[in-house]
Short mmCIF file of C-alpha atoms in Angstrom, two decimals:
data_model
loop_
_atom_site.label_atom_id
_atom_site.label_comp_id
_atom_site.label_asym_id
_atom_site.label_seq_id
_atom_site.Cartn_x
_atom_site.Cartn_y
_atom_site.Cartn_z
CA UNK P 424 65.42 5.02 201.19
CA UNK P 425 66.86 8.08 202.69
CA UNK P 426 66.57 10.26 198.47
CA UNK P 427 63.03 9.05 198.48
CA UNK P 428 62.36 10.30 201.68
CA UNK P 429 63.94 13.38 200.99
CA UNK P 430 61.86 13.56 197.84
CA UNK P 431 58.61 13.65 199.96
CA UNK P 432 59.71 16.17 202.59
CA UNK P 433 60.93 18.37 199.73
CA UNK P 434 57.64 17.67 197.99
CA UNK P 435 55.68 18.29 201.34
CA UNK P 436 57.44 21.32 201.88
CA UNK P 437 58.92 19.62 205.63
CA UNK P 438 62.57 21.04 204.95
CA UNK P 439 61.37 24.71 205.78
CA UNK P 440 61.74 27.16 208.94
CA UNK P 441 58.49 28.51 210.88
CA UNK P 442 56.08 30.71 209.21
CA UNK P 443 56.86 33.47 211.34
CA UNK P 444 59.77 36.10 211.04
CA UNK P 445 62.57 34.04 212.97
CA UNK P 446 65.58 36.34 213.81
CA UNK P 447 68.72 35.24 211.67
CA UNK P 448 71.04 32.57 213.19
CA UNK P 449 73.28 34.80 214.77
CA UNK P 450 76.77 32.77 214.42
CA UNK P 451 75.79 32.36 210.78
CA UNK P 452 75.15 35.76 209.96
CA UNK P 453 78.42 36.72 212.03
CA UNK P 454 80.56 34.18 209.78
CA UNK P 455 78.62 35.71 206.63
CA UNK P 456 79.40 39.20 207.41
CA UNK P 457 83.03 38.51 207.62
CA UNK P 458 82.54 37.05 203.80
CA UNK P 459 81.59 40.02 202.88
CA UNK P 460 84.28 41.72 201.55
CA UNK P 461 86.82 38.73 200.78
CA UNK P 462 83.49 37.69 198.47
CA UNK P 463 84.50 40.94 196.50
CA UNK P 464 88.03 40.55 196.40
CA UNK P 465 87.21 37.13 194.66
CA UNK P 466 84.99 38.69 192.74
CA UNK P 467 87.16 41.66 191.26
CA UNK P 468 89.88 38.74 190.74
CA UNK P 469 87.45 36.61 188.52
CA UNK P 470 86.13 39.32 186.59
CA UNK P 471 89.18 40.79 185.51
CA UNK P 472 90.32 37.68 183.66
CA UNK P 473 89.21 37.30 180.32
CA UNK P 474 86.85 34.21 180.27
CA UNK P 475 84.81 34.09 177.11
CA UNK P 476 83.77 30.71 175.67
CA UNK P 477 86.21 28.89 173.92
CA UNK P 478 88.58 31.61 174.93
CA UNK P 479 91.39 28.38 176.28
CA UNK P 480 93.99 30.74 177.98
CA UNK P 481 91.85 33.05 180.12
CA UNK P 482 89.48 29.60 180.74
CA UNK P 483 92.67 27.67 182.11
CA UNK P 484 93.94 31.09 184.17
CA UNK P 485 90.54 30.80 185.67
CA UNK P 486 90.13 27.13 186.21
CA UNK P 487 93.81 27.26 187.96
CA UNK P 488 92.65 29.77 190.26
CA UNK P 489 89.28 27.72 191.04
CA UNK P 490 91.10 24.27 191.89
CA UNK P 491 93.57 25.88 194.28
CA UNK P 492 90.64 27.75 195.93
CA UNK P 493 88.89 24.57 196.11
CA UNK P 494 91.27 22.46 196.81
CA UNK P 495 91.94 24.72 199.95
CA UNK P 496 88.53 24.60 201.46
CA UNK P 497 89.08 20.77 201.26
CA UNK P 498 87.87 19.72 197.71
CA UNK P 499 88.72 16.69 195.80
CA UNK P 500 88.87 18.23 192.63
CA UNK P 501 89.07 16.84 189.12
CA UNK P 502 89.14 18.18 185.34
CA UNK P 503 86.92 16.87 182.63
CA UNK P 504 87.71 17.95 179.11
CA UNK P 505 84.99 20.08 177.69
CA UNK P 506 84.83 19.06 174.16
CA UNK P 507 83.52 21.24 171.30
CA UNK P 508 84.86 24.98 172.55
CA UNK P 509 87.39 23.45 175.17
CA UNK P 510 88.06 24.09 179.09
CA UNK P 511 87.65 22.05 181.60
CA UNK P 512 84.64 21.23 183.52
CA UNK P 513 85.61 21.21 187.36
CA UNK P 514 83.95 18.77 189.49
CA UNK P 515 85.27 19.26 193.68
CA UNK P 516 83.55 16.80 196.29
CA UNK P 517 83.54 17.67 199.85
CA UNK P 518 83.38 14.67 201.97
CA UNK P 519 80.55 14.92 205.05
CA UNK P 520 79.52 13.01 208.31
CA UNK P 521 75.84 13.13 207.03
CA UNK P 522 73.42 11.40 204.53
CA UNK P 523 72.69 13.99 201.95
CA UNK P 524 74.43 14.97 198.97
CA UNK P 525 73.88 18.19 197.94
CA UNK P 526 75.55 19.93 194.22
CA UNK P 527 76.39 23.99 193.80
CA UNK P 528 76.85 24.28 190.27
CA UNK P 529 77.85 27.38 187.79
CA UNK P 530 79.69 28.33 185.11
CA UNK P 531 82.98 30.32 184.71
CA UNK P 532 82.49 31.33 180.92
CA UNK P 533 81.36 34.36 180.01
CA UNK P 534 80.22 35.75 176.37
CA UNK P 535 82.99 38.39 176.80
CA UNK P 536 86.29 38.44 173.90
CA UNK P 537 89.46 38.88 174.63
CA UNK P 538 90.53 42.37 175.88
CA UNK P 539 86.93 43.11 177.59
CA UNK P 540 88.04 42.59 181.13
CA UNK P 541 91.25 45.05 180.25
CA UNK P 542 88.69 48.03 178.72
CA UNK P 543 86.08 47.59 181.49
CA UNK P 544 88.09 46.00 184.63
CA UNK P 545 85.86 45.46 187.91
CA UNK P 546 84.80 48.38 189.28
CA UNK P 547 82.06 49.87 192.41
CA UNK P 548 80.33 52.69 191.86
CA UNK P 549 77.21 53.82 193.50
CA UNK P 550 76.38 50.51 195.77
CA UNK P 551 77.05 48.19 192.17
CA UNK P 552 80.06 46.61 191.09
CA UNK P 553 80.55 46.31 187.16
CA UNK P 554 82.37 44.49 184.89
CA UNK P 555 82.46 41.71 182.57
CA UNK P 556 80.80 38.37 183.77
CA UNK P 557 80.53 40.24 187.15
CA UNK P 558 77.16 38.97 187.84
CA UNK P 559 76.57 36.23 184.54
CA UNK P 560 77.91 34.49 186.56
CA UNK P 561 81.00 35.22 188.41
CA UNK P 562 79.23 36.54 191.27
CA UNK P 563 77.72 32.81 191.95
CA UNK P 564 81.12 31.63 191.49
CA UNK P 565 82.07 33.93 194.30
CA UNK P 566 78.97 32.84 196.02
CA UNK P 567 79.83 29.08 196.27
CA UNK P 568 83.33 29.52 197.02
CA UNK P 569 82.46 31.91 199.82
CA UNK P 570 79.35 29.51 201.02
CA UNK P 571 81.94 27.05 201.96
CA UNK P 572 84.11 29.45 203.62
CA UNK P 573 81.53 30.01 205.82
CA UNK P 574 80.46 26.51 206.78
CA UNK P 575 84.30 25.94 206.89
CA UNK P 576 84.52 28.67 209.52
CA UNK P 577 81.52 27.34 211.68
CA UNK P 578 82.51 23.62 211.48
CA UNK P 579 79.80 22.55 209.71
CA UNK P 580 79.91 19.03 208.02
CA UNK P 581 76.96 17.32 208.56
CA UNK P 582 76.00 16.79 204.41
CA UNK P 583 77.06 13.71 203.19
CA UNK P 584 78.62 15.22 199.81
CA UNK P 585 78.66 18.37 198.38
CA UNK P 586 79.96 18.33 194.90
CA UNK P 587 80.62 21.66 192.98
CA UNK P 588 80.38 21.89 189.10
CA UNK P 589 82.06 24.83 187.59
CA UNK P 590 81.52 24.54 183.85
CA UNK P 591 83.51 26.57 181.25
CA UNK P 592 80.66 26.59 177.76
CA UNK P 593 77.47 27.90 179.62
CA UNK P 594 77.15 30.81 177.18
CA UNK P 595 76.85 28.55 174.02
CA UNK P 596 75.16 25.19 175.26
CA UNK P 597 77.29 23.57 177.24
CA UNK P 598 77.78 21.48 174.65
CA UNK P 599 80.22 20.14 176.03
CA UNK P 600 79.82 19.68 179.64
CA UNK P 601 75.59 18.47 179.92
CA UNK P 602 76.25 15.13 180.00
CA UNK P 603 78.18 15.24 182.76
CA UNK P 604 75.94 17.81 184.45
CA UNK P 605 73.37 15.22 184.03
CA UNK P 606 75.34 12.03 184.96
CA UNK P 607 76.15 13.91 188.47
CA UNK P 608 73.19 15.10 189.38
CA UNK P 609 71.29 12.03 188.97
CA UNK P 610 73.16 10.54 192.41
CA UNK P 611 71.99 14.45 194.14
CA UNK P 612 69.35 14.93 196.48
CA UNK P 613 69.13 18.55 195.92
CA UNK P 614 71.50 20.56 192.83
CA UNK P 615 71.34 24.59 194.13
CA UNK P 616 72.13 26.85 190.72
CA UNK P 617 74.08 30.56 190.77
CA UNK P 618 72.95 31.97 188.05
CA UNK P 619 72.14 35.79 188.91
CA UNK P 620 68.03 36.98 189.37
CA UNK P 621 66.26 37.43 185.84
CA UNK P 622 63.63 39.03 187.01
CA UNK P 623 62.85 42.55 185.82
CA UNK P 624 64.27 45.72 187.94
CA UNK P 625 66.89 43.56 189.67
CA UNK P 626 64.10 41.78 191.49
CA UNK P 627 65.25 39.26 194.73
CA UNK P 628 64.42 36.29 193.04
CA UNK P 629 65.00 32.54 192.45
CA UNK P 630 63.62 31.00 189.54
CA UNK P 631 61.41 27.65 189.63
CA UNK P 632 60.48 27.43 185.96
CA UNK P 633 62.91 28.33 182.66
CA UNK P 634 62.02 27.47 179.40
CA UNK P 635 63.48 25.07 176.91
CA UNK P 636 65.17 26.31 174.17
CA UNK P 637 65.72 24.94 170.27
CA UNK P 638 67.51 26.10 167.19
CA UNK P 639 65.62 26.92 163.80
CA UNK P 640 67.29 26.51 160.75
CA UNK P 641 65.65 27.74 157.23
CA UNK P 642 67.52 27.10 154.05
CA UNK P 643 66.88 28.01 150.50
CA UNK P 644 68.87 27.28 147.10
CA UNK P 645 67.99 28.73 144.09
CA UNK P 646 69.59 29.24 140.81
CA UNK P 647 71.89 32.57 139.55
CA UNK P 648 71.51 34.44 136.88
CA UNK P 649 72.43 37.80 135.74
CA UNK P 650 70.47 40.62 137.47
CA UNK P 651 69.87 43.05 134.75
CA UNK P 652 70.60 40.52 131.54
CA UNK P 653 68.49 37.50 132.33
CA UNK P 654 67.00 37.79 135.52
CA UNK P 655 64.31 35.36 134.72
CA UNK P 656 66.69 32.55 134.45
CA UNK P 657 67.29 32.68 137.80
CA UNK P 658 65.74 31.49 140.76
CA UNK P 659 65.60 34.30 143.32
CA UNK P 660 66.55 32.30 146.90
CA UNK P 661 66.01 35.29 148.59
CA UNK P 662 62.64 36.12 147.67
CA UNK P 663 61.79 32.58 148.23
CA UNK P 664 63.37 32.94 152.00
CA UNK P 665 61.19 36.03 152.34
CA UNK P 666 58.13 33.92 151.28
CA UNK P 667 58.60 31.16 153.73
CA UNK P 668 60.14 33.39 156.75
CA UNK P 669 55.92 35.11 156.05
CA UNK P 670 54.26 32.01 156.46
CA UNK P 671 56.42 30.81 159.45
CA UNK P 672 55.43 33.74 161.41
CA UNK P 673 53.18 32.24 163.49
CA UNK P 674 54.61 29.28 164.90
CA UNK P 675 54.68 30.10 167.96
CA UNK P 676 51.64 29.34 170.37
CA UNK P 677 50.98 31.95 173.05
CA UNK P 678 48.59 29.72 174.87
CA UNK P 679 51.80 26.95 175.66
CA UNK P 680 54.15 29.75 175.71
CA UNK P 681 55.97 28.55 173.11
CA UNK P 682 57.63 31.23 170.78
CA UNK P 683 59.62 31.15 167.47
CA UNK P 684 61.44 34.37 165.93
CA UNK P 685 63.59 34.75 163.15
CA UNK P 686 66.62 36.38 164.35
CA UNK P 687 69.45 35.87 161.42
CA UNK P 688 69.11 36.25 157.75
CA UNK P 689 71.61 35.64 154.94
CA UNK P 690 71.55 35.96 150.73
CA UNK P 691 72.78 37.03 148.06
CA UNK P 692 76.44 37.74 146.96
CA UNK P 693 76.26 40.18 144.32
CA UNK P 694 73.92 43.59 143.96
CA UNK P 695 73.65 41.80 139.89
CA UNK P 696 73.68 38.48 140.87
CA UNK P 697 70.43 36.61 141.27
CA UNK P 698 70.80 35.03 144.30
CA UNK P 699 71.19 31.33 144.93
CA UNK P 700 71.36 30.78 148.36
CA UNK P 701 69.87 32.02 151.15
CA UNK P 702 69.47 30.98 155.00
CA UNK P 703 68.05 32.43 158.12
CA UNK P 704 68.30 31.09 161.81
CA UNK P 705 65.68 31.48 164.93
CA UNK P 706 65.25 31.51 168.92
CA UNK P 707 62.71 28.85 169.75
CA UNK P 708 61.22 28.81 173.54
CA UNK P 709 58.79 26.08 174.90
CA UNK P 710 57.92 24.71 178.25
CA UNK P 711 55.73 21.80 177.17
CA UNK P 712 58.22 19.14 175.17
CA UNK P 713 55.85 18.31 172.71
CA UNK P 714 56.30 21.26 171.29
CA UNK P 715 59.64 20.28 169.24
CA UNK P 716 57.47 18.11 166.94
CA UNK P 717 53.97 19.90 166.66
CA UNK P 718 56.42 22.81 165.66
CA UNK P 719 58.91 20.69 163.03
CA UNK P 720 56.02 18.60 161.49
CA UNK P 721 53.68 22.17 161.00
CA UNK P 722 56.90 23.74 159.69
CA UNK P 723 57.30 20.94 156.76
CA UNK P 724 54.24 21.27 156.02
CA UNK P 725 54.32 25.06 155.86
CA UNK P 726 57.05 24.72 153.71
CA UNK P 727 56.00 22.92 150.93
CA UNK P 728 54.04 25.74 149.74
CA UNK P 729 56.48 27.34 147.72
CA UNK P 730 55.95 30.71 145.41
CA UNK P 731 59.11 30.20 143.34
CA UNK P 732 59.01 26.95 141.43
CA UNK P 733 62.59 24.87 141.33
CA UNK P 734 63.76 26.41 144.82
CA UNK P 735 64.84 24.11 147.15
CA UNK P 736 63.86 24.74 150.69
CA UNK P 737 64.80 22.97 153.56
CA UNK P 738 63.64 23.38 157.50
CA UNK P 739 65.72 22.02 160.26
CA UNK P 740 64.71 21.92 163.96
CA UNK P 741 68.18 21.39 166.51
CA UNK P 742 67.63 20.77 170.23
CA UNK P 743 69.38 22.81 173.14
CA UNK P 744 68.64 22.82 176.72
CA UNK P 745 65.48 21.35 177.90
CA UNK P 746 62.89 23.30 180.01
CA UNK P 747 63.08 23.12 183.76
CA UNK P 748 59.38 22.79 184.30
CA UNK P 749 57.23 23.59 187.26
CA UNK P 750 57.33 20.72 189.71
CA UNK P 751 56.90 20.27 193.16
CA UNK P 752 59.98 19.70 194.38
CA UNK P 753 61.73 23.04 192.75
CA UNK P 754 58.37 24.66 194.54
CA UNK P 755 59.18 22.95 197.57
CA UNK P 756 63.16 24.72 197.83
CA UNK P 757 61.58 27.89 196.63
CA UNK P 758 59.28 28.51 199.66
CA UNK P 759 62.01 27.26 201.93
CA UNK P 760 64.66 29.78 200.47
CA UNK P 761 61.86 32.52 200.81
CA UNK P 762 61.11 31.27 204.58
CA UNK P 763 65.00 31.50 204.98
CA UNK P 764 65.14 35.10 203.63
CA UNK P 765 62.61 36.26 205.98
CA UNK P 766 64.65 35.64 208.67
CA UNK P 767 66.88 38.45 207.24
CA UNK P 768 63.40 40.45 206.97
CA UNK P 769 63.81 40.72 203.07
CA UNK P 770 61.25 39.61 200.46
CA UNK P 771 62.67 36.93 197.50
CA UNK P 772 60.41 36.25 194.88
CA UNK P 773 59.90 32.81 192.98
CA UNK P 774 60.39 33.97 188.86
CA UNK P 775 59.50 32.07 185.60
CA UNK P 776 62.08 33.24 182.78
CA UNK P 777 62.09 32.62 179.16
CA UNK P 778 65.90 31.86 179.27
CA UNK P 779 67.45 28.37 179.10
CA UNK P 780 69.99 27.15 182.11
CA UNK P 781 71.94 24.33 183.14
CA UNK P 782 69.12 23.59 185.78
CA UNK P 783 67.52 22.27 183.28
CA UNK P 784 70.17 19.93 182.75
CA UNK P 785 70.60 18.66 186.45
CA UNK P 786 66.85 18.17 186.36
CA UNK P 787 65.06 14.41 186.31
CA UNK P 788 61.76 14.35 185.16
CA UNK P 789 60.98 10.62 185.42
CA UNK P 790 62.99 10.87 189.58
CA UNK P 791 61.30 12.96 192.55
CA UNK P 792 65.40 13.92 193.06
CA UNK P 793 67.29 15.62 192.59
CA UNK P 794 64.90 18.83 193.51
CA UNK P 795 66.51 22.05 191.71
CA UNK P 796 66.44 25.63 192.12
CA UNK P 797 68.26 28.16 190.09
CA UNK P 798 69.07 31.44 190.45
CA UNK P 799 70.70 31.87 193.79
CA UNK P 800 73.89 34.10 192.60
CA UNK P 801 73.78 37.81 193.08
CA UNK P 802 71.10 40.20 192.40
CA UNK P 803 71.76 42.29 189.38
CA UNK P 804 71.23 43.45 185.73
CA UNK P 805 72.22 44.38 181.96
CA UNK P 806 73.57 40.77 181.60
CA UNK P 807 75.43 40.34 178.75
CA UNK P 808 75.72 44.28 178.09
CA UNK P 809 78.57 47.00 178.56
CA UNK P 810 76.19 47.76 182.01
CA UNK P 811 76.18 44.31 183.58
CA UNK P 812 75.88 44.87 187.49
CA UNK P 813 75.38 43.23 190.36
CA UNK P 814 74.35 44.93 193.64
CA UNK P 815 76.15 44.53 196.64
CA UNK P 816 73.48 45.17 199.30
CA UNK P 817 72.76 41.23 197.90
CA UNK P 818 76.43 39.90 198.86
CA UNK P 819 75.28 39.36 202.60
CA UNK P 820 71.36 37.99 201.74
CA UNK P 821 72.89 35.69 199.00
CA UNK P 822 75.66 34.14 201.57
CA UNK P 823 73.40 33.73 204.38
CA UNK P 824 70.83 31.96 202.08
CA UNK P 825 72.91 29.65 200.05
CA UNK P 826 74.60 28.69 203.59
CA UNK P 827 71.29 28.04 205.16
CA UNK P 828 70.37 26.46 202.51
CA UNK P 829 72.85 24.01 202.75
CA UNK P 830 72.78 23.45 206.30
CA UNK P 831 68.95 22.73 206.03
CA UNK P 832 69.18 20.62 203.20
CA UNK P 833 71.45 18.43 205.51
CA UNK P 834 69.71 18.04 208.79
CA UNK P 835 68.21 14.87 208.80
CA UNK P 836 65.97 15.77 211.37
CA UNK P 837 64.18 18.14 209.26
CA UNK P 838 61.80 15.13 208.13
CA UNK P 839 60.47 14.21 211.03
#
């Protein structure tokens, strides 16, 4: 009774402060502040560990470090094998004295090799701090741990559960740690995502809509022959590739947002060879989930019209994260997280992105819970580049509203 009651206020938008520009809760902000700079310290430590997917040692140096901070702020913690590019997918429960069970989850991975963190440690400069993974998505690691620092330091237990899901194979899939992403969240009244702010210009910003992403897959086989000698015994796979990558061009569907772009391309293994193979791959974004088979059936179709005769050509479809679409009750946490921020006098925005996230993962569309909201790690930029940043005029704003957040989410009385 009490989730579908939740559900309702969420959807209602009950679980928010007054319209008007309420000072900041004083002891809050006073216990924030004082996170301020051990958030950095935390942050300088994760960052300069080498965390890339699939990268075991610097995963397990960074998982060890996670379960003894947990496991100090009172955590239950256990470690669930992430098959496929390995880590472990940490799971740490807080027991409460209240009703609601609230999830913090992020990931520890980063698409950083080995060495990165060695040429380009953690470094300020000019009110940023830089570094690999600093803000994708370290800095929401830092973020969570530091949250519950703070409500350690004011006494504050009144959730029923929080459980925290740090996941090490974000940056290809989690492939390996979804199901469980989705298994947990299902018993969650509210799941709160770190990723950093998408938006453009290092925007405040949570984000209540990402899209859904799928993998294209376009082979060819054709037949070799000698280049110069008999060329027309061949059958040219690449020019066949070209043929088909031409008529697959438009896909896409602006009006559903749904776009498909060819992004690798193989052939060929000799400059005299006729070539008799060729394959390309593609980024597909969608929000609406019918998409997956107006796109695959079109794309057979498409396909069968062939300008090289005996080529083979074959189009496969895979699926990756759903979309996390606009609903309600992601709506709902966004205007309370903006009602929160104005308390600190500061704008936040509520962002649609074309990127895929583990909020879509933690996200129930046939269940009015859990309600999720992404993007509540640090502000910043260049993700994924030499020039990833995060700014730390955010450190303080992020804290206090991830802590609020949390303290809202649990008051009972917030429903009535």
């Amino acid at each position: 009774m009490k989730r579908s009651m939740l559900a309702m206020g969420l959807a209602c938008g009950m679980f928010t402060v007054a319209t008007v520009h309420a000072a900041p809760q004083q002891d809050v902000y006073d216990a924030v502040e004082q996170q301020r700079q051990p958030l950095l310290d935390t942050l300088e430590t994760l960052v300069n560990i080498d965390s890339g997917t699939g990268y075991v040692a610097g995963l397990s140096e960074v998982e060890a470090l996670l379960t003894e901070r947990l496991e100090a702020l009172g955590a239950e913690v256990e470690a669930h094998p992430a098959e496929v590019y390995g880590g472990n997918t940490l799971v740490g429960r807080l027991q409460g004295n209240g009703d609601r069970n609230i999830m913090l989850m992020i990931h520890y991975d980063t698409v950083f090799g080995e060495g990165t963190a060695k040429d380009r440690p953690f470094r300020v400069e000019d009110g940023r701090a830089y570094g690999p993974g600093v803000g994708d998505a370290k800095g929401g690691v830092a973020v969570i741990l530091h949250s519950l620092e703070v409500l350690k330091t004011l006494g504050f237990d009144d959730y029923g559960q929080l459980t925290v899901v740090l996941n090490p194979d974000e940056e290809k899939g989690s492939l390996g740690s979804r199901d469980l992403i989705q298994q947990l969240s299902a018993d969650q009244d509210a799941v709160l995502v770190f990723e950093p702010t998408f938006s453009e210009g290092a925007t405040d910003a949570v984000t209540v809509v990402t899209k859904g992403i799928n993998y294209a897959f376009l082979e060819v086989k054709g037949r070799a022959s000698h280049a110069g000698g008999a060329p027309e015994q061949g059958r040219n796979a690449i020019m066949e590739l070209s043929h088909q990558l031409l008529q697959l061009g438009d896909l896409g569907d602006p009006d559903k947002e749904t776009t498909l772009n060819w992004t690798i391309v193989e052939g060929g293994s000799k400059r005299n060879v006729i070539p008799e193979h060729a394959q390309a791959e593609g980024d597909m974004r969608y929000v609406d989930s019918s998409e997956y088979e107006r796109v695959l059936n079109e794309a057979r179709d498409i396909t069968s019209n062939q300008l090289i005769d005996d080529t083979e050509v074959k189009f496969r479809l895979d699926k990756g994260r759903p979309p996390l679409p606009a609903n309600p009750q992601t709506q709902a946490l966004a205007e309370q997280a903006q009602k929160i921020y104005q308390e600190l006098d500061r704008e936040l925005l509520a962002a649609e992105i074309g990127g895929g996230t583990d909020a879509a993962y933690a996200y129930h569309a046939d269940s009015p819970t859990p309600a999720v909201l992404e993007s509540l790690g640090l502000v910043g930029g260049g993700y994924h580049s030499d020039e990833e940043y995060v700014q730390l005029d955010s450190v303080v704003p992020r804290l206090y509203l991830t802590t609020r957040m949390i303290m809202e989410l649990s008051d009972a009385e917030a429903e009535d």
